Every structure is written in structure tokens, then in C-alpha cells.
mmCIF file of C-alpha atoms and ligand atoms in Angstrom:
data_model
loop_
_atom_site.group_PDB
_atom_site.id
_atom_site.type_symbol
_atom_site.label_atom_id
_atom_site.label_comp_id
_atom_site.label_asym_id
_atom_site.label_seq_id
_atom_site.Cartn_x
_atom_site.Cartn_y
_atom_site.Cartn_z
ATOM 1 C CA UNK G 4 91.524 88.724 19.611
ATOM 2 C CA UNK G 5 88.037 89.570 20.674
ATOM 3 C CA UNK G 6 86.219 89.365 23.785
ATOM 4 C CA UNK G 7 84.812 85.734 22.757
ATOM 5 C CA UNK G 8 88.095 84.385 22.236
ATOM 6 C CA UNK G 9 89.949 85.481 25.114
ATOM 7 C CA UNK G 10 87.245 84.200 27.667
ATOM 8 C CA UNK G 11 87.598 80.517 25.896
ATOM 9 C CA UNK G 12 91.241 80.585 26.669
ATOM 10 C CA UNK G 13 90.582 82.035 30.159
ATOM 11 C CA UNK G 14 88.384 78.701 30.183
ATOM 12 C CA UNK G 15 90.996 76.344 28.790
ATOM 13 C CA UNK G 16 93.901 77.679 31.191
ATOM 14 C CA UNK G 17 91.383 76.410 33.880
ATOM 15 C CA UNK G 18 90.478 72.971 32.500
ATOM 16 C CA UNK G 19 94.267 72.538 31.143
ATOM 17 C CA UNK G 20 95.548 73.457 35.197
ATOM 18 C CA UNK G 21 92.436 70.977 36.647
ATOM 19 C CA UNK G 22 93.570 68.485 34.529
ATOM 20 C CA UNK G 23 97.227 68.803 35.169
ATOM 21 C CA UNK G 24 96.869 69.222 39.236
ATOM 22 C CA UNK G 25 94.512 65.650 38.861
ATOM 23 C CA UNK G 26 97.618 63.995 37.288
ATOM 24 C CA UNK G 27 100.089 65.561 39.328
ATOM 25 C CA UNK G 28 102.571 64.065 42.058
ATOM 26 C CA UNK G 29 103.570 66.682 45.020
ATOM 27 C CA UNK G 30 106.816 67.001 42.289
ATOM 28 C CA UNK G 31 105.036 68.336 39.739
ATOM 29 C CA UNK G 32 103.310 70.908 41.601
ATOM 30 C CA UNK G 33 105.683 73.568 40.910
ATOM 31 C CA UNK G 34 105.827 73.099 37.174
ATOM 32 C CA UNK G 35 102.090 73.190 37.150
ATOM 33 C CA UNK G 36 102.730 76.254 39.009
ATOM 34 C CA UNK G 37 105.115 77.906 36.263
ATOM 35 C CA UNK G 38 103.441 77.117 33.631
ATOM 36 C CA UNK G 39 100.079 78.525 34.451
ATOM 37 C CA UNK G 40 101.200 81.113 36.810
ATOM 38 C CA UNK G 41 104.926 81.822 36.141
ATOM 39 C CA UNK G 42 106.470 85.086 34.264
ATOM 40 C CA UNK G 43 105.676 83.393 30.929
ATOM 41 C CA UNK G 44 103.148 81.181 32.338
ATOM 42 C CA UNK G 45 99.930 81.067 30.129
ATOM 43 C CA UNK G 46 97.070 83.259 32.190
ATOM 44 C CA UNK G 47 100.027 85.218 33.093
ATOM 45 C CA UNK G 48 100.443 85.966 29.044
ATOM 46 C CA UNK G 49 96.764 86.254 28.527
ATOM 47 C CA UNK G 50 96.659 88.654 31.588
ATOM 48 C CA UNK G 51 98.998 90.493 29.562
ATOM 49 C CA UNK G 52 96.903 90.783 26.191
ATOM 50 C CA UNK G 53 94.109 92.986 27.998
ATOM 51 C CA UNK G 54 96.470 96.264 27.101
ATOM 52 C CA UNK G 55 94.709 95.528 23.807
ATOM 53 C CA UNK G 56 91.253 96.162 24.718
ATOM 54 C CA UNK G 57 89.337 99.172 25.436
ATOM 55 C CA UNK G 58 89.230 100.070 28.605
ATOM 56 C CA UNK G 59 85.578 99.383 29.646
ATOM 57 C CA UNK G 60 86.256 95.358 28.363
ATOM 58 C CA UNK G 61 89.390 95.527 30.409
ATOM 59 C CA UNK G 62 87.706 95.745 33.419
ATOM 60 C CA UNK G 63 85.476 93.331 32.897
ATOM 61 C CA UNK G 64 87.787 90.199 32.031
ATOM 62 C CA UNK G 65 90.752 91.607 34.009
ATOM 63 C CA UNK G 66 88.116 90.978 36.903
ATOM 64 C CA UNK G 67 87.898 87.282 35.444
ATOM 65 C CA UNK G 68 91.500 87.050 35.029
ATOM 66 C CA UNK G 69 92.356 87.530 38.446
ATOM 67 C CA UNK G 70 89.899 85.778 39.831
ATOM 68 C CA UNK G 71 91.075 82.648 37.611
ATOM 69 C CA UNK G 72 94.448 83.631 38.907
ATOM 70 C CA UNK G 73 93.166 83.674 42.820
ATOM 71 C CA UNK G 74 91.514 80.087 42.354
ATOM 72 C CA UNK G 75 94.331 78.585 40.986
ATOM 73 C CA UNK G 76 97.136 79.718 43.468
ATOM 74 C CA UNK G 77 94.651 78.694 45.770
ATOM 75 C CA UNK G 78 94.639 75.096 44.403
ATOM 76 C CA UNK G 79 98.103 74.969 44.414
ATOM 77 C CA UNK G 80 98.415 76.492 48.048
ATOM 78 C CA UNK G 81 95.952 73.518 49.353
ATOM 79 C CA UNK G 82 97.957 70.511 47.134
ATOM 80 C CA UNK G 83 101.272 71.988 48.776
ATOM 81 C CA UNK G 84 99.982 71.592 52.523
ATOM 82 C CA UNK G 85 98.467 68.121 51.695
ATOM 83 C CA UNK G 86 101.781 67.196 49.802
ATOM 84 C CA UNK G 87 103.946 68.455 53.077
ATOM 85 C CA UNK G 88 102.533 65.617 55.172
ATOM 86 C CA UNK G 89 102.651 63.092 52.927
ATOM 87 C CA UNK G 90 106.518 64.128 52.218
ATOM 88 C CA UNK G 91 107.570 64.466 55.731
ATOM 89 C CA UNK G 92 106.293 60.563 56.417
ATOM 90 C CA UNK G 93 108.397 59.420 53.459
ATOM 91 C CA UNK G 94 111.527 61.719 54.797
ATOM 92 C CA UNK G 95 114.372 61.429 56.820
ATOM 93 C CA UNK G 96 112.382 62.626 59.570
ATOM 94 C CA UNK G 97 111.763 60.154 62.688
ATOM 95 C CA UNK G 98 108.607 61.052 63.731
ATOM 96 C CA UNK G 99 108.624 58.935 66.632
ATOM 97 C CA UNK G 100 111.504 60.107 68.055
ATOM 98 C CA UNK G 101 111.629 61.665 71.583
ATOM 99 C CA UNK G 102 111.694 65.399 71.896
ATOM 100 C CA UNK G 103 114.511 67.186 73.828
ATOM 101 C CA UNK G 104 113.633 67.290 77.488
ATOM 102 C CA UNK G 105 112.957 71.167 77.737
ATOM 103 C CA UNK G 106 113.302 71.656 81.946
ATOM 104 C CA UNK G 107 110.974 74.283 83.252
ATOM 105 C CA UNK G 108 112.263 75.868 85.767
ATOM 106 C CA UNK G 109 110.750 77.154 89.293
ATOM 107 C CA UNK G 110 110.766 79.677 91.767
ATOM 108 C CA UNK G 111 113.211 79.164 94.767
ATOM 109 C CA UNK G 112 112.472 77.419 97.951
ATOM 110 C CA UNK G 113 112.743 80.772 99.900
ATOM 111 C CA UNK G 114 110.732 82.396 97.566
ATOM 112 C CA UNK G 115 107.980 79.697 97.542
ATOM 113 C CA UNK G 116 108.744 80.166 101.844
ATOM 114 C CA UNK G 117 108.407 83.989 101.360
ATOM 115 C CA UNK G 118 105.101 83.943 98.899
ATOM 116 C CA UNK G 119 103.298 81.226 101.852
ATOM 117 C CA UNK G 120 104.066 83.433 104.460
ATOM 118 C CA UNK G 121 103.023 86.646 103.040
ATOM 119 C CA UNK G 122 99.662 84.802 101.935
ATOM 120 C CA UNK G 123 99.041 83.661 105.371
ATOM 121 C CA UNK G 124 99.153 87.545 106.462
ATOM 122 C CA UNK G 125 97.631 89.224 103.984
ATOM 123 C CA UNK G 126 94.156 86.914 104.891
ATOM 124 C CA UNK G 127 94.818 88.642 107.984
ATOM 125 C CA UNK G 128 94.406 91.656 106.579
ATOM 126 C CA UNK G 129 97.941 92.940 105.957
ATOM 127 C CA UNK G 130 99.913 94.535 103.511
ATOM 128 C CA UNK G 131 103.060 93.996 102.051
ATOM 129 C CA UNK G 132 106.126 96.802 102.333
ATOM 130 C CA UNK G 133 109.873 96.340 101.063
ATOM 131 C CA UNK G 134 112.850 98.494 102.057
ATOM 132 C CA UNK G 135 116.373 98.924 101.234
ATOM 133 C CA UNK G 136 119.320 96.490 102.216
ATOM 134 C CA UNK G 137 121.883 99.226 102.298
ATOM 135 C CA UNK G 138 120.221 101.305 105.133
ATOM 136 C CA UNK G 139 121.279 104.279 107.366
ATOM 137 C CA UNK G 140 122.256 103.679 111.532
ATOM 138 C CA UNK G 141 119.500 105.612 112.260
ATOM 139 C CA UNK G 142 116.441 103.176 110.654
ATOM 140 C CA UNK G 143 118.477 99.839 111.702
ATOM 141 C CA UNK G 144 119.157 100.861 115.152
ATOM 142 C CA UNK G 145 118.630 104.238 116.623
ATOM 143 C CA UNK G 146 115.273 104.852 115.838
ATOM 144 C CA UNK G 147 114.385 100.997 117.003
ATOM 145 C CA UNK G 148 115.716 101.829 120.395
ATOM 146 C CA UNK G 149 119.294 101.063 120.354
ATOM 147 C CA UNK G 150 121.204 104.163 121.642
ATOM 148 C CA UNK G 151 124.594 104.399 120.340
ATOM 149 C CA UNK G 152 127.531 102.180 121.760
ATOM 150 C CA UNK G 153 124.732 100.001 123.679
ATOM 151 C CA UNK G 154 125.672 96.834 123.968
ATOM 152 C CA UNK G 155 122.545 95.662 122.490
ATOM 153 C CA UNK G 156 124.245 96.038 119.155
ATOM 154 C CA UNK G 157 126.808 93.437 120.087
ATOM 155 C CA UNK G 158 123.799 90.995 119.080
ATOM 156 C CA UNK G 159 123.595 91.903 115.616
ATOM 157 C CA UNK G 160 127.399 91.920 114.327
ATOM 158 C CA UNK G 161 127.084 94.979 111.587
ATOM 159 C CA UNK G 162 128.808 94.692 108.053
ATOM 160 C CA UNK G 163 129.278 98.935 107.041
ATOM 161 C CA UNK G 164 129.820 100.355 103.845
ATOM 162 C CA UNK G 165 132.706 102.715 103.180
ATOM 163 C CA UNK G 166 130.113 105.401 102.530
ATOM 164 C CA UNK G 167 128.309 107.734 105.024
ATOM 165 C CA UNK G 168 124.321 109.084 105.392
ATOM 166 C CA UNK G 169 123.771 112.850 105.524
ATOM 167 C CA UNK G 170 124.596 112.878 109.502
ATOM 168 C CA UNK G 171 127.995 111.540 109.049
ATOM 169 C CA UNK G 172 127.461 107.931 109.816
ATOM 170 C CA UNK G 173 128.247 105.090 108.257
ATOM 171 C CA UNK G 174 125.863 103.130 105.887
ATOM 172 C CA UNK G 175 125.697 99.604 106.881
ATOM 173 C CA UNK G 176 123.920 96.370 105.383
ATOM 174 C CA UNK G 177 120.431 96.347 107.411
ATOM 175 C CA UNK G 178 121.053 93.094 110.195
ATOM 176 C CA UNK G 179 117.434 92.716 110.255
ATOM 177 C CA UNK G 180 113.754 94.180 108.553
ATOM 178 C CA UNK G 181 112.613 95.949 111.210
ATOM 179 C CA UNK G 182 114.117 99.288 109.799
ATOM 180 C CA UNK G 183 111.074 98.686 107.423
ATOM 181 C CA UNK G 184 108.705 98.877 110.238
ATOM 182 C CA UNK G 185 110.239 102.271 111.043
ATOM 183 C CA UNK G 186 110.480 103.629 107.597
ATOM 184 C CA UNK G 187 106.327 102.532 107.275
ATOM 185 C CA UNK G 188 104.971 103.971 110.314
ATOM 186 C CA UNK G 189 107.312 107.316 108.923
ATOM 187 C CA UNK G 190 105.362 107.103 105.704
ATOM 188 C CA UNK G 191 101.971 105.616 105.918
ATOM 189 C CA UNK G 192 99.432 106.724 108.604
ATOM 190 C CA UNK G 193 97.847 104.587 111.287
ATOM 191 C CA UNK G 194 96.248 102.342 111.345
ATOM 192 C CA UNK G 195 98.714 100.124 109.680
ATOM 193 C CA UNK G 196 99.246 96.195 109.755
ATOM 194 C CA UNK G 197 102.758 95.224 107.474
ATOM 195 C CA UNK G 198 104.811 92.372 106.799
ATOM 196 C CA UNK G 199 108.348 92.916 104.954
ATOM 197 C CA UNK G 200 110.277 89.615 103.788
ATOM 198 C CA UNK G 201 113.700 89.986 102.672
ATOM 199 C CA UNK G 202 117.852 89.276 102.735
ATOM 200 C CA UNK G 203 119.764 90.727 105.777
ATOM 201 C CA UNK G 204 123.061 90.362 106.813
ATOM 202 C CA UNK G 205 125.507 89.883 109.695
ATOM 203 C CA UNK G 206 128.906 89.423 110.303
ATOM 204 C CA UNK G 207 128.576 85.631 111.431
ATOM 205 C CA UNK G 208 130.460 82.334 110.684
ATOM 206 C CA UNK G 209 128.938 79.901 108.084
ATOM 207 C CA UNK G 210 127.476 76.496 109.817
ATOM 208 C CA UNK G 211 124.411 74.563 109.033
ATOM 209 C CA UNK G 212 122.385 77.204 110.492
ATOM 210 C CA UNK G 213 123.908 80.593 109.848
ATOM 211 C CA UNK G 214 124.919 82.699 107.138
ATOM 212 C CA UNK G 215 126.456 85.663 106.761
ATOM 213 C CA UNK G 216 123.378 86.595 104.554
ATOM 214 C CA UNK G 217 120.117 85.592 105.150
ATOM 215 C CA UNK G 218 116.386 86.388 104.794
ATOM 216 C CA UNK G 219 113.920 87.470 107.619
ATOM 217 C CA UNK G 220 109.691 88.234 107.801
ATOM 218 C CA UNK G 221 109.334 91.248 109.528
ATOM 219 C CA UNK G 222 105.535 91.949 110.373
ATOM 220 C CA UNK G 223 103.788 94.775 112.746
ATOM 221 C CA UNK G 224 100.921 96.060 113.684
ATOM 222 C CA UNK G 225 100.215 100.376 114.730
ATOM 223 C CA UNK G 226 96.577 100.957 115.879
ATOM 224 C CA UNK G 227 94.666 101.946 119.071
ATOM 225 C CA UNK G 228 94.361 99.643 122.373
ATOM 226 C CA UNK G 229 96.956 96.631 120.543
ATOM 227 C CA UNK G 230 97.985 94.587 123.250
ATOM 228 C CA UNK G 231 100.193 91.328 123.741
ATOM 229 C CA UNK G 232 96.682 89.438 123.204
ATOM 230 C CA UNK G 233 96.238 90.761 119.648
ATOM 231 C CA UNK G 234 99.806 89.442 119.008
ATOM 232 C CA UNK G 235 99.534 86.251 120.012
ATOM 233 C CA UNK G 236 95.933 86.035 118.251
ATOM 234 C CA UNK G 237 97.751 87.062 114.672
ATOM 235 C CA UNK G 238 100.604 84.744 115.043
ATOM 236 C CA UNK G 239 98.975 81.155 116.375
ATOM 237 C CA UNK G 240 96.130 82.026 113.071
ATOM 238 C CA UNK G 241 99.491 82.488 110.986
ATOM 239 C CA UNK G 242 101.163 79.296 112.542
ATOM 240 C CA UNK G 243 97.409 77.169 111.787
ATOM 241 C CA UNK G 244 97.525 78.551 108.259
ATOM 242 C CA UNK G 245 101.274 77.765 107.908
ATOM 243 C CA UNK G 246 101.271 73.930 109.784
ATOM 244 C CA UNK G 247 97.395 73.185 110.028
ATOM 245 C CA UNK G 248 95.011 73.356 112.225
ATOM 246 C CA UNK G 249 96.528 71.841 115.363
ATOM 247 C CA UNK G 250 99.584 73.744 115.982
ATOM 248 C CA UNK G 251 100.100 75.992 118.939
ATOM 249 C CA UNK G 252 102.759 78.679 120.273
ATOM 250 C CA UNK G 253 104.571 79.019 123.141
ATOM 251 C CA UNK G 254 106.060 82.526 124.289
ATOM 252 C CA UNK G 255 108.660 82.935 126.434
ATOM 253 C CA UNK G 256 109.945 86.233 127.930
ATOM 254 C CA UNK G 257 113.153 87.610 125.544
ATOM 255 C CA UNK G 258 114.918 91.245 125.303
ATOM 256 C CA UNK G 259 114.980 93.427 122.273
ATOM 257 C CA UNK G 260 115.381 96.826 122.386
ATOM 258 C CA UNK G 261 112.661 98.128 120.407
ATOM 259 C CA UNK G 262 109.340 96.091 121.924
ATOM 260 C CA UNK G 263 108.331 95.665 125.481
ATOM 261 C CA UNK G 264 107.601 93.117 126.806
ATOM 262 C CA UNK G 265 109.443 91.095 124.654
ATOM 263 C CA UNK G 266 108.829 87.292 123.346
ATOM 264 C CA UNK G 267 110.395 84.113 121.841
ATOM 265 C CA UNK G 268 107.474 82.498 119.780
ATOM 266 C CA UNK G 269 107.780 78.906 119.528
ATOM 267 C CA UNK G 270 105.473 76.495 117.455
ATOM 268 C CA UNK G 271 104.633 72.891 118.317
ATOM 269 C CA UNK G 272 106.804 70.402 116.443
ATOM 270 C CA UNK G 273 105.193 69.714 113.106
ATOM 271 C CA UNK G 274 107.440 66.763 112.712
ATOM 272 C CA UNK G 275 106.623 64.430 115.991
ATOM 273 C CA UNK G 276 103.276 66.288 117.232
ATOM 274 C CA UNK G 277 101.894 69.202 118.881
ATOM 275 C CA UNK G 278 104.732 70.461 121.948
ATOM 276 C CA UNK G 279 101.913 69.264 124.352
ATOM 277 C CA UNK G 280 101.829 65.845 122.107
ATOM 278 C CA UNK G 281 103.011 62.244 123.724
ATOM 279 C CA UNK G 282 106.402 62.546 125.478
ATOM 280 C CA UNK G 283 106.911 59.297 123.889
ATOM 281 C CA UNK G 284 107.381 60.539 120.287
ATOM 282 C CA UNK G 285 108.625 63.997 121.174
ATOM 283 C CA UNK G 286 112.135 61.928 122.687
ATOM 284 C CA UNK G 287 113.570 60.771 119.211
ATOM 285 C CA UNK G 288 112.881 63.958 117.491
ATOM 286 C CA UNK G 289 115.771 65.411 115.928
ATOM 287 C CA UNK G 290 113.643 68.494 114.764
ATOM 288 C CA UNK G 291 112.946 69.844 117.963
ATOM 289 C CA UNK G 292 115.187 67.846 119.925
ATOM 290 C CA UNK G 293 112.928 66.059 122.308
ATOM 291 C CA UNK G 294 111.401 69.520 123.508
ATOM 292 C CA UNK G 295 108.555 69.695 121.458
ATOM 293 C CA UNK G 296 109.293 73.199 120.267
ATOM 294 C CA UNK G 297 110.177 74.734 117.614
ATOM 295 C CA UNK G 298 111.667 78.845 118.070
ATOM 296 C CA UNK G 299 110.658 80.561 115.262
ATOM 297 C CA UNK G 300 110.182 83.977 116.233
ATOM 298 C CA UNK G 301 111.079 87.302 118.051
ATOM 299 C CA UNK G 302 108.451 89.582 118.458
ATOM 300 C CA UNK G 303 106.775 91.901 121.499
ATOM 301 C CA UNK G 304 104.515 95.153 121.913
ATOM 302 C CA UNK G 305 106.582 98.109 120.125
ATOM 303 C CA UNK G 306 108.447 100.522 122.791
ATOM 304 C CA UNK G 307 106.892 103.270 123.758
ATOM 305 C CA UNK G 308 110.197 104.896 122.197
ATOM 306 C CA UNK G 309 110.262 103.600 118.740
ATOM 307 C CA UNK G 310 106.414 104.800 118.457
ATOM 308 C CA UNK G 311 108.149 108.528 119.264
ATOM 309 C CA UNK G 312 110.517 108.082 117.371
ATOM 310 C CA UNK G 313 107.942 107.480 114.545
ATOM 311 C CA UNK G 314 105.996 110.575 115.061
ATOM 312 C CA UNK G 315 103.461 109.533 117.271
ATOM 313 C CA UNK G 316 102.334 109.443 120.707
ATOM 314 C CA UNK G 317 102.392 106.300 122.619
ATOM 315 C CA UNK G 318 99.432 107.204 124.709
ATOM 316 C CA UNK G 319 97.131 107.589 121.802
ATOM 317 C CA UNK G 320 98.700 104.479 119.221
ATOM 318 C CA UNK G 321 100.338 101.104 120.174
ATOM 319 C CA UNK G 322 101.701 98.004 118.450
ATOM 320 C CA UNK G 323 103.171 94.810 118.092
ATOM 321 C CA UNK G 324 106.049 93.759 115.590
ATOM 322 C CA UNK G 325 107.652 90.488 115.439
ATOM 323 C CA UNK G 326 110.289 89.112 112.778
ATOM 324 C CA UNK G 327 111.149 85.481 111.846
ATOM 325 C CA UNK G 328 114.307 83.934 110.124
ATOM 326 C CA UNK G 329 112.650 82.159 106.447
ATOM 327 C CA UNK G 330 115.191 79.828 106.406
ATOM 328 C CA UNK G 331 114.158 78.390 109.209
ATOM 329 C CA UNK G 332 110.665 78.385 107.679
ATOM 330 C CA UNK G 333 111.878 76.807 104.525
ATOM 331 C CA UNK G 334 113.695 73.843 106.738
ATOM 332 C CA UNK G 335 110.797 73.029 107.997
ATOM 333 C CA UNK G 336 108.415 73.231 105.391
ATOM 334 C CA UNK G 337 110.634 71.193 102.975
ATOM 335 C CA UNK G 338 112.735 69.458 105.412
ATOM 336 C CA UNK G 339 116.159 70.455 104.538
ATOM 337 C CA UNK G 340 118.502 69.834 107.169
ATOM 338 C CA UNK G 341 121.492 72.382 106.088
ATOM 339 C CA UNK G 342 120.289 75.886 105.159
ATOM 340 C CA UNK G 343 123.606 76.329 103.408
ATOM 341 C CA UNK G 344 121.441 74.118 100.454
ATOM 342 C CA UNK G 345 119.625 77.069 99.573
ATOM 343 C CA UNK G 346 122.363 79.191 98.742
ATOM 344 C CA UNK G 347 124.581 76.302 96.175
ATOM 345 C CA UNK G 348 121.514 76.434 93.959
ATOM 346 C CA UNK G 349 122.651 72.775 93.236
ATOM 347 C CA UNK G 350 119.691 71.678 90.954
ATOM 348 C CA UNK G 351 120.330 68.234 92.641
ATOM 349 C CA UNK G 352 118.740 69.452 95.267
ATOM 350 C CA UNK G 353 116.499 72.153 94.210
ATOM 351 C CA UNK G 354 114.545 69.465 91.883
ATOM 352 C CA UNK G 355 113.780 67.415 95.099
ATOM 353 C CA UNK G 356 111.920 70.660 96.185
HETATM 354 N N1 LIG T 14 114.550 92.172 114.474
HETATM 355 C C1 LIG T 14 114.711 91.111 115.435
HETATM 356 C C2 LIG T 14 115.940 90.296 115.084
HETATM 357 O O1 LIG T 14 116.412 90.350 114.011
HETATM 358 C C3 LIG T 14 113.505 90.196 115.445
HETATM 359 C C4 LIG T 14 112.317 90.875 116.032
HETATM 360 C C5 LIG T 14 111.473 91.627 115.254
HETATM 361 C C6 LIG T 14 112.062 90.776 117.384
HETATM 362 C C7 LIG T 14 110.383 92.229 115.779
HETATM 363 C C8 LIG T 14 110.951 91.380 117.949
HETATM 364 C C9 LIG T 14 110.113 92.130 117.136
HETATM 365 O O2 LIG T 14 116.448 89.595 115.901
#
């Protein structure tokens, strides 16, 4: 065979394939496919007869072989993808059929509670600091102010861990987040404006509106001059960002150990009006009872003591701290009446959300 003669077949493979894949159902496609392209498939054969040819000729039609070889399984590749649709409408397959449902899922409602509250204080400007649940005596009481035996610790009813700190004390579950407020003011340097969200624990009976584990928003401020006027600023621009725009805070005088003076923060009832709103509508409430208030918070300027205790002198740097239960956060902002609900995970109830 000569040069002449083995481009002509080259050129009737091509017209004998064209002609085939024209008269060709989506069946036929893969005998079309061996007998042009397959192990004894013609081009394949006439590939094979270059060995023949000196090797500058060689190059030259083995360049027009293959590319004879590209265009075809190209063809074929194009026929196939055509032929796929047209199968699948004459197959088994119900194309109208409803998909599975495929349920996303979502973020729990005390972690949607947790991720609105710290948004509302970092616009204020502050930052967000975590600390361990397991903590020492020292961080969840001593250094906040609560000498040993005082009977301030009978308000917090402590679960401890058969394990002891380097002193010699027992480790205990934290009861609350303000440890974190001592740990930060130990690490970072003033001036320093926090919030810590996360689960605490006390030793408490299970009703509608305790747990024996639970979650709390600790927040605090450590700067020069901070007075009770800066605190109450922060939290009734929190409470506005949280409830809108008309709600308002009440304080009323409360003891903890480790700020003085110390506060209950109430907001107005978002449910029947502002606490100053119609007595009318305030009577029926079963949110805040007829009072008008809501208690969400404890919170106060930081003792002289626990600034000490921190490192610092409380003549030069003062503060204010104040911590919040998020399940009563969450109740309100979704209305759930029973906080045990968040802990069931009963998607009954979580889809509602
Ligand atoms: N840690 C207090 C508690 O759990 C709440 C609180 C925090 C009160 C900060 C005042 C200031 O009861």
C-alpha cells in the first residue's frame, strides 16, 4: 500500500462511519462504535498498517489517523448524550415524580438567642471571650468576691468534680460566666468591653423554668471613670436592639458579691406594652404577670475587690458586668412557655421555631 491508497481508505472509514451514524438508532451506536473504532475495528486496522511506512510518511498520516480517530469518538460522544435523553423519556423513569423531601436542618433556638445577643454587643463595640465549664473555686467564686464558707454561695448550689486544682480544691462545674470576666481582665489589658455566652450549671430541681444546666450572657466593661450611668446606657441600647425601639429598663437595688451597687434589670413587657404602657392591657398579661416587667438581668459596678483581685487598682480602673439567663431570652423572643422545650430537641417543636 502506498501513501495514495491509504489516505482513500482513511477517507472511506469517514464517509462509511457518516453514513452509518445518519442511519443509526441510539442501539446501533455502539456497533458503529466497534466497527470503526474497536480492537479490529477498521481505522483501528489501518492505524495499524503505518509500521509499514518509512518513518517520515508515518508521521504525516499517523497525524491524519488520529485526528480521524478524535472526530469520530467525538461524533459518537455527542449521539450518546442526545440518545440519553431521548432514552430516559421512553424508560421506566417517572420524571414527574416528586423528589424525596431532603429537611435542612437549623441552628438551635439558643444558639439563634446566643448569635442575636452577641450581635447586639458587638455594635457596641464589644468582643466576644469563651471560658471553660469545668472551672477552679478560685475563678467561680473567690476571686469574684465570695470568701470561703460565705453564705453567698448558698445562692448558687455547686455541682464538684471528684478532681482537685493545684491548691487542693475541688474543681466544680462553673454556676455562672462571670469566672470569664475574671479570667479576661487576668489576660487581656484594659481597656476591655466582653460578653461570654455559654452552659452553666447548678444543683437545682427541673420545673418550667429551671434546669440543672443552663446557658447565661455574661458581659463587662474595665476602663477609666465607668459608672452605673455607662451601664445602664449599654444595656437599654442592647434591650432597643433586642425588642425595638420602645423598650425601657427598670433597675432595682439587688446583692451580688462581686459588683457594688448591685441591680436587677428589668425590660418593659414586649408582649402587652412598654412597663409604663396602659394598666389596662398590662392586667391579663401572663408574660409579665400584670407588672409590666420583665427581670432579665443581674448586673452592677464591679467591686472594688474583684478589680484587685484582677491585678489592678480600683482607684485608677472601674467597671460594670452584668449576666443574663438565654433561656429566658429565647422564651421571649420565640414565645415558648416551658424552657424544658429546648433541651427534648423534639423536632415538633423545633420546626415551629
Ligand atoms: N453571675 C450572676 C448570676 O449568675 C449574674 C450577674 C453577673 C450579676 C454580673 C451581676 C453582674 O447570678
Amino acid at each position: 500500500m502506498n501513501q495514495a491508497d491509504w489516505k482513500n481508505k482513511l477517507a472511506l472509514i469517514r464517509d462509511g462511519f457518516l453514513s452509518g451514524l445518519a442511519k443509526t438508532d441510539a442501539a446501533g451506536l455502539a456497533e458503529l462504535e466497534t466497527r470503526h473504532l474497536g480492537r479490529k475495528g477498521d481505522l483501528t486496522l489501518l492505524l495499524r498498517e503505518l509500521k509499514d511506512f518509512p518513518i517520515e510518511e508515518r508521521k504525516v498520516l499517523g497525524a491524519l489517523g488520529n485526528a480521524l480517530k478524535e472526530e469520530l469518538a467525538a461524533k459518537l460522544d455527542e449521539r450518546k448524550a442526545g440518545a440519553g435523553a431521548v432514552d430516559l423519556k421512553k424508560s421506566q423513569f417517572d420524571l414527574t415524580m416528586a423528589g424525596y423531601p431532603f429537611p435542612k436542618g437549623s441552628l438551635h433556638p439558643l444558639t439563634l438567642t446566643i448569635n442575636k445577643m452577641y450581635d447586639g454587643f458587638q455594635k457596641l463595640g464589644f468582643t466576644i471571650a469563651e471560658g471553660p465549664l469545668i472551672e477552679e473555686d478560685y475563678f467561680n467564686f473567690e476571686a469574684l468576691n465570695f470568701p470561703p464558707d460565705h453564705p453567698a454561695r448558698d445562692m448558687q448550689d455547686t455541682f464538684y468534680v471528684d478532681l482537685k486544682d493545684a491548691s487542693g480544691k475541688d474543681l466544680l462545674l462553673r454556676t455562672h460566666t462571670s469566672p470569664v470576666q475574671i479570667r479576661t481582665m487576668k489576660s487581656l489589658r484594659p481597656p476591655l468591653r466582653t460578653v461570654s455566652a455559654g452552659r452553666v450549671f447548678r444543683s437545682e430541681a427541673v420545673d418550667a423554668s429551671h434546669s440543672f444546666a443552663f446557658h447565661q450572657l455574661e458581659g463587662f466593661c474595665l476602663d477609666r471613670n465607668i459608672t452605673m450611668a455607662d451601664l445602664k446606657w449599654t444595656l437599654e441600647a442592647f434591650m432597643q436592639d433586642l425588642f425595638g425601639s420602645s423598650a425601657k429598663i427598670a433597675f432595682s437595688p439587688s446583692f451580688f458579691p462581686f459588683v457594688e451597687p448591685g441591680a436587677q434589670v428589668a425590660v418593659s413587657c414586649v408582649f402587652c406594652g412598654s412597663g409604663a404602657g396602659p394598666e389596662q392591657s398590662r392586667r391579663a398579661c401572663p408574660v409579665c404577670k400584670g407588672t409590666g416587667w420583665i427581670e432579665l438581668l443581674g448586673a452592677g459596678v464591679i467591686h472594688p475587690n474583684v478589680i484587685k483581685a484582677c491585678g489592678y487598682d480600683p482607684i485608677d480602673w472601674s467597671g460594670f458586668a452584668f449576666g443574663a439567663g438565654i433561656e429566658r431570652f429565647a422564651m421571649l423572643l420565640y414565645g415558648i412557655k416551658d424552657m424544658r422545650m429546648f433541651y427534648e430537641n423534639d423536632l415538633r417543636i423545633l420546626k415551629q421555631l
